[in-house]
Short mmCIF file of N, CA and C in Angstrom, two decimals:
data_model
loop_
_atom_site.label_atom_id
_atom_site.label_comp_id
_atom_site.label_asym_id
_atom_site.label_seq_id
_atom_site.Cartn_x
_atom_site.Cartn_y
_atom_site.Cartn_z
N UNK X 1392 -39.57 34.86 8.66
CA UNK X 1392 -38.70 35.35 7.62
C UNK X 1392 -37.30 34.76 7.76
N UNK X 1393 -36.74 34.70 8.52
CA UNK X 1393 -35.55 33.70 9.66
C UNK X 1393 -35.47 32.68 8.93
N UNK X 1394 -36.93 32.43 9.20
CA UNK X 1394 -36.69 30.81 8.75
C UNK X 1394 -36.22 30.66 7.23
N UNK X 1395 -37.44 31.02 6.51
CA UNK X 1395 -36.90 30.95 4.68
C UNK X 1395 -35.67 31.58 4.53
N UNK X 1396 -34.77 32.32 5.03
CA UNK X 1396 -33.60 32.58 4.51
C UNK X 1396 -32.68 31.67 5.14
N UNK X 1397 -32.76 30.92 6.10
CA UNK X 1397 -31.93 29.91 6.26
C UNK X 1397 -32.39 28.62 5.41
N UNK X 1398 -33.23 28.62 5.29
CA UNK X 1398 -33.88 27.05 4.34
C UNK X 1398 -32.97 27.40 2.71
N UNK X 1399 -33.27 28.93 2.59
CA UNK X 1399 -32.25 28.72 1.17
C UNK X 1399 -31.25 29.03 1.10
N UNK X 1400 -30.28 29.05 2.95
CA UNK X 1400 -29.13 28.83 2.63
C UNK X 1400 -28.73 27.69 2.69
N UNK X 1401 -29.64 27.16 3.40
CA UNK X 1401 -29.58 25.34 3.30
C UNK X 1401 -29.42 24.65 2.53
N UNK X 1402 -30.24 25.11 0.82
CA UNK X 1402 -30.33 24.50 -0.31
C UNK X 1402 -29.03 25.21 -0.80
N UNK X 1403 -29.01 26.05 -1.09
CA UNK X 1403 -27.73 26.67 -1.19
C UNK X 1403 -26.62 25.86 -1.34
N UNK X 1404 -26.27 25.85 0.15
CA UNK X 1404 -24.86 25.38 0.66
C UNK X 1404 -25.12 23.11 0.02
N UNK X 1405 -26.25 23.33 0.22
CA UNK X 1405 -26.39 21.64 0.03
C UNK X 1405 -26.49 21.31 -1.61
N UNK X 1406 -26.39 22.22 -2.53
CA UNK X 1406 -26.29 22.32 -4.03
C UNK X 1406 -25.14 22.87 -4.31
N UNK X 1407 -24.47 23.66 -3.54
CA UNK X 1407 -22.72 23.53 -3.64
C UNK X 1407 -21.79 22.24 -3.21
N UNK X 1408 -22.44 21.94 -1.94
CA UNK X 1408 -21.70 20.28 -1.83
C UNK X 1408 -21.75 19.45 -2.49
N UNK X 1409 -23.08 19.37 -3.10
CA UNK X 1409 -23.07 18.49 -4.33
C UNK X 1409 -22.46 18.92 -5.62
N UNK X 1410 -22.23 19.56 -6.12
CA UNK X 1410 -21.32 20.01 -7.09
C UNK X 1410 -20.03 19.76 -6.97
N UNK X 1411 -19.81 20.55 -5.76
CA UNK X 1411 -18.22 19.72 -5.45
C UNK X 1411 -18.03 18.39 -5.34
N UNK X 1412 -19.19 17.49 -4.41
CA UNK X 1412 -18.70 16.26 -4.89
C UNK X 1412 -18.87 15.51 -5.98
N UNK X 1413 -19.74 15.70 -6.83
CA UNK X 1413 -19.82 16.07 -8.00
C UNK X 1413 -18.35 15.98 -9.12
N UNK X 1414 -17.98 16.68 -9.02
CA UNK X 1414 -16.87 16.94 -9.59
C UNK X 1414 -15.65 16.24 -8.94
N UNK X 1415 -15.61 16.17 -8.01
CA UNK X 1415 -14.16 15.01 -7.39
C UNK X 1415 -15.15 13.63 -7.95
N UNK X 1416 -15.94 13.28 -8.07
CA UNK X 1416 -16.57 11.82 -8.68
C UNK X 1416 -16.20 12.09 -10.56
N UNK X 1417 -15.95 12.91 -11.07
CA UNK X 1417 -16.11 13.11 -12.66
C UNK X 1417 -14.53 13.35 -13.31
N UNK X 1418 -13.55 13.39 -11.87
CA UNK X 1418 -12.38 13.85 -12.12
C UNK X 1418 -11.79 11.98 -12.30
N UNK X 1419 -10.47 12.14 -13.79
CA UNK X 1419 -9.72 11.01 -13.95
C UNK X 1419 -8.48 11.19 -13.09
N UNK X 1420 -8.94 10.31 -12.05
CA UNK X 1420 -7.35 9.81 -11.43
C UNK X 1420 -6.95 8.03 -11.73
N UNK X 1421 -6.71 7.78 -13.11
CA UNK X 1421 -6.12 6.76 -13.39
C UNK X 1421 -4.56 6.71 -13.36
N UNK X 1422 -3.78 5.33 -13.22
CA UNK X 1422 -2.57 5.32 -13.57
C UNK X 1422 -2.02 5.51 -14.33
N UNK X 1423 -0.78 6.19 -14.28
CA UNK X 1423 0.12 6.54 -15.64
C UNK X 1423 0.63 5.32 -15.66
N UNK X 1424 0.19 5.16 -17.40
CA UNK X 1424 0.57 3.60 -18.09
C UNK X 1424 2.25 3.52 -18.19
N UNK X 1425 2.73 4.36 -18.14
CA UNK X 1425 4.41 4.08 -18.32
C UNK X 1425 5.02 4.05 -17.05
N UNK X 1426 4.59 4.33 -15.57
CA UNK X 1426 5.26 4.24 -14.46
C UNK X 1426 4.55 2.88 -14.21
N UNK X 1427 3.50 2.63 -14.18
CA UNK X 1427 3.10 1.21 -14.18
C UNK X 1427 3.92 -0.08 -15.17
N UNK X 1428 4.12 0.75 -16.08
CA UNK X 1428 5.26 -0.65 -16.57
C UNK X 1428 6.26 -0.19 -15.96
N UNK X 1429 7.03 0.68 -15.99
CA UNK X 1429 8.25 0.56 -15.14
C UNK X 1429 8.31 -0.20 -13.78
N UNK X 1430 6.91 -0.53 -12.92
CA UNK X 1430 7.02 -0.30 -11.41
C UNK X 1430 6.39 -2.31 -11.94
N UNK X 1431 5.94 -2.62 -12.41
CA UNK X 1431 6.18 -4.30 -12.96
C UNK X 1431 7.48 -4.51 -13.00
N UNK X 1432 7.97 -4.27 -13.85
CA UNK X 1432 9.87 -4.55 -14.37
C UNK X 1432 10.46 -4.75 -13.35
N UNK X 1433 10.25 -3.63 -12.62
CA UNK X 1433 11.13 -3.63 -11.15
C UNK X 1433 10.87 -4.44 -10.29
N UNK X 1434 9.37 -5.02 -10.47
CA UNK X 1434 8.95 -5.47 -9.11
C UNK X 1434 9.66 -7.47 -9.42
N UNK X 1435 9.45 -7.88 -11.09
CA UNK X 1435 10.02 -8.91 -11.48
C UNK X 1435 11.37 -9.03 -11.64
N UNK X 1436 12.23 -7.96 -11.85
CA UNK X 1436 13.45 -8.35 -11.96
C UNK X 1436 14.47 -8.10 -10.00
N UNK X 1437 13.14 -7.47 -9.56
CA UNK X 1437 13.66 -7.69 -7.76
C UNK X 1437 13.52 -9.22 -7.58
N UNK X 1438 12.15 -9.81 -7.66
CA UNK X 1438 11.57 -10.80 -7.59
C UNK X 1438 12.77 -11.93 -8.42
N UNK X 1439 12.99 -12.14 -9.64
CA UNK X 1439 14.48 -12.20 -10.32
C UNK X 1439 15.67 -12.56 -9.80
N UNK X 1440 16.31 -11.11 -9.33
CA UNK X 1440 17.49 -11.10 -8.71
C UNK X 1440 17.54 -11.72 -7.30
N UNK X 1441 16.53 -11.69 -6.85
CA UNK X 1441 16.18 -12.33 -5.72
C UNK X 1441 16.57 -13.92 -5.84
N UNK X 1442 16.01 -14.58 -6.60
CA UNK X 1442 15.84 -15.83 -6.89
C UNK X 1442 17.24 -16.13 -7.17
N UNK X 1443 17.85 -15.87 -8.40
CA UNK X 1443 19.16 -15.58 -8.82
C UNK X 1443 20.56 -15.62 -7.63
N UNK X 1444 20.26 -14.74 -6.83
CA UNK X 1444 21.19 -14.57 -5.49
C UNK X 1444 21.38 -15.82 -4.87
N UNK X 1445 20.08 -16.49 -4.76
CA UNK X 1445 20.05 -17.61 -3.87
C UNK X 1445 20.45 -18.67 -4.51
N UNK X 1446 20.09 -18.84 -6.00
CA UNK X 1446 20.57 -20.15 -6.87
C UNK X 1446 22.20 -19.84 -6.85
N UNK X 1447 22.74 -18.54 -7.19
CA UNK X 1447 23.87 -18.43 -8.24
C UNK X 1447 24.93 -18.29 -7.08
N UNK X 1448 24.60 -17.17 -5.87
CA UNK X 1448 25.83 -17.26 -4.78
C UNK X 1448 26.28 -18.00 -3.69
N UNK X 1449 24.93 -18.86 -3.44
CA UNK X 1449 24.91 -20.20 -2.33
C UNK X 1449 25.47 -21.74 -3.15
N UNK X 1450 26.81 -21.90 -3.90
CA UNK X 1450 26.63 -22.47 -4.65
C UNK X 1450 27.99 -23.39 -4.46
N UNK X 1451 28.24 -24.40 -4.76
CA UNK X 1451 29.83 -25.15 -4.77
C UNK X 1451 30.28 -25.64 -3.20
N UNK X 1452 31.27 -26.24 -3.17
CA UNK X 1452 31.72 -26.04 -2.37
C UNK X 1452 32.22 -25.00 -1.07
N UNK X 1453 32.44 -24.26 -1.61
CA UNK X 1453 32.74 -22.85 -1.11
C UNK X 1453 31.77 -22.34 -0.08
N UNK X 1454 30.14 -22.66 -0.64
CA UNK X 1454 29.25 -22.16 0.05
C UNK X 1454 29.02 -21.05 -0.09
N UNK X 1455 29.67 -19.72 -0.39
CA UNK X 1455 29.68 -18.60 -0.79
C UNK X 1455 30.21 -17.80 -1.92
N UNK X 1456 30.08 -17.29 -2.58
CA UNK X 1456 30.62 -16.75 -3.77
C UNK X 1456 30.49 -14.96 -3.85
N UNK X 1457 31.79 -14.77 -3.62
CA UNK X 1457 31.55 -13.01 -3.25
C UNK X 1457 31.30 -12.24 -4.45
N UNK X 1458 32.04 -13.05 -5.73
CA UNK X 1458 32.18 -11.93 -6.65
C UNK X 1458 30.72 -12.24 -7.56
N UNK X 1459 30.10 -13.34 -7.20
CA UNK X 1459 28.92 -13.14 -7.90
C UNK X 1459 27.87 -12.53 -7.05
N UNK X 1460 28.01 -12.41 -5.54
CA UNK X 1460 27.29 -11.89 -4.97
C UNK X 1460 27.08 -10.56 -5.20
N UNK X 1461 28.32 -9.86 -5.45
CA UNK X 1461 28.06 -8.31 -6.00
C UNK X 1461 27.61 -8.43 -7.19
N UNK X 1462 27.34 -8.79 -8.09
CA UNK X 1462 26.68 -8.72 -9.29
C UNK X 1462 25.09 -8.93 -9.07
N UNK X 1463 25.12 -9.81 -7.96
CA UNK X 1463 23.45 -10.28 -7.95
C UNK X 1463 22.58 -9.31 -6.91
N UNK X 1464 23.56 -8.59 -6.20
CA UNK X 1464 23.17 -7.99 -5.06
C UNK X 1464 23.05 -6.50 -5.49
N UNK X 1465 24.42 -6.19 -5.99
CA UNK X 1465 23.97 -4.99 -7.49
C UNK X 1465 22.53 -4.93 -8.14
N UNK X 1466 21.76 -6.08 -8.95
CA UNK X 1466 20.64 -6.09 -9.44
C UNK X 1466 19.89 -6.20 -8.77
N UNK X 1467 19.73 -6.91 -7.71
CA UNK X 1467 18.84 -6.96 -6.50
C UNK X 1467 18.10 -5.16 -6.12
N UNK X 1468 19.61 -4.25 -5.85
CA UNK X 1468 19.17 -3.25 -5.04
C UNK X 1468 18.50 -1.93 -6.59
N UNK X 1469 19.39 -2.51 -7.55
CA UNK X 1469 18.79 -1.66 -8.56
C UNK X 1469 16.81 -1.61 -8.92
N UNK X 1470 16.73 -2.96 -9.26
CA UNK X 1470 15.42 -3.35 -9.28
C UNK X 1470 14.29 -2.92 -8.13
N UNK X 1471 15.10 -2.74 -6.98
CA UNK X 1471 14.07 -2.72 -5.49
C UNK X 1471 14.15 -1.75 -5.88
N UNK X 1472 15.17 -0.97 -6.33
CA UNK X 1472 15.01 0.63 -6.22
C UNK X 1472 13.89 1.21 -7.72
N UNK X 1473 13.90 0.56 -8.28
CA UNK X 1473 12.49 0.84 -9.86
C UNK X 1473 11.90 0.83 -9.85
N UNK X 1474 11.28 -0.40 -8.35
CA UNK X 1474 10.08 -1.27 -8.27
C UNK X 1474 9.65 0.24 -7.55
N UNK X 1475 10.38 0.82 -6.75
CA UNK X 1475 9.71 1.41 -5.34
C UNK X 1475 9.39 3.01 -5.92
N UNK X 1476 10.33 3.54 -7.10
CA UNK X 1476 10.42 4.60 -7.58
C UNK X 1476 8.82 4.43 -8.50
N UNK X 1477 8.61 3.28 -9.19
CA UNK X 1477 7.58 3.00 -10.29
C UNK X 1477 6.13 3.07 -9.22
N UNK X 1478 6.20 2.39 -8.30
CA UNK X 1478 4.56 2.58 -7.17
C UNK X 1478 4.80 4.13 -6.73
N UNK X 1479 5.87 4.50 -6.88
CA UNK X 1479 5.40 6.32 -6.30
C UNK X 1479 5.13 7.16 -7.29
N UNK X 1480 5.47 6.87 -8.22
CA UNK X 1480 4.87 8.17 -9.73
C UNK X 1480 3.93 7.03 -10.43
N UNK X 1481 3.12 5.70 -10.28
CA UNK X 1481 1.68 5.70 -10.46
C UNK X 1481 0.91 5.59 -10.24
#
């Protein structure tokens, strides 16, 4: 008698696991389409400013250029910061 009441708690418990996993397999966890474009933008205009820094402030004689460096280094940290905000909310 032991026995059959553990066999159908067996089925039991093994027709609840499957349901539950079940259901985590039927559930949508896709990306939100608008943090995904945001978290592109960011990741190209880092990628961008990046490029930019190196053409626009390493430049002339001078070798250095401060006041364009804050402009490029400004966009630089803005963008890293969109890119990184955009991969955490999608």
């Amino acid at each position: 008698m032991e026995a059959a009441s553990s066999e159908g708690k067996a089925k039991a418990s093994l027709e609840e696991l499957r349901q539950k996993h079940l259901a985590i397999l039927t559930q949508k966890d896709r990306p939100d389409y608008f943090w995904s474009i945001v978290l592109e933008i960011g990741f190209f205009g880092w990628v961008g400013a990046t490029i930019g820094f190196i053409m626009q402030v390493f430049k002339g004689e001078k070798g250095f250029v401060t006041r364009r460096a804050l402009g490029w280094g400004t966009l630089f940290l803005i963008s890293y910061f969109i890119w990184i905000v955009g991969m955490l909310k999608a």
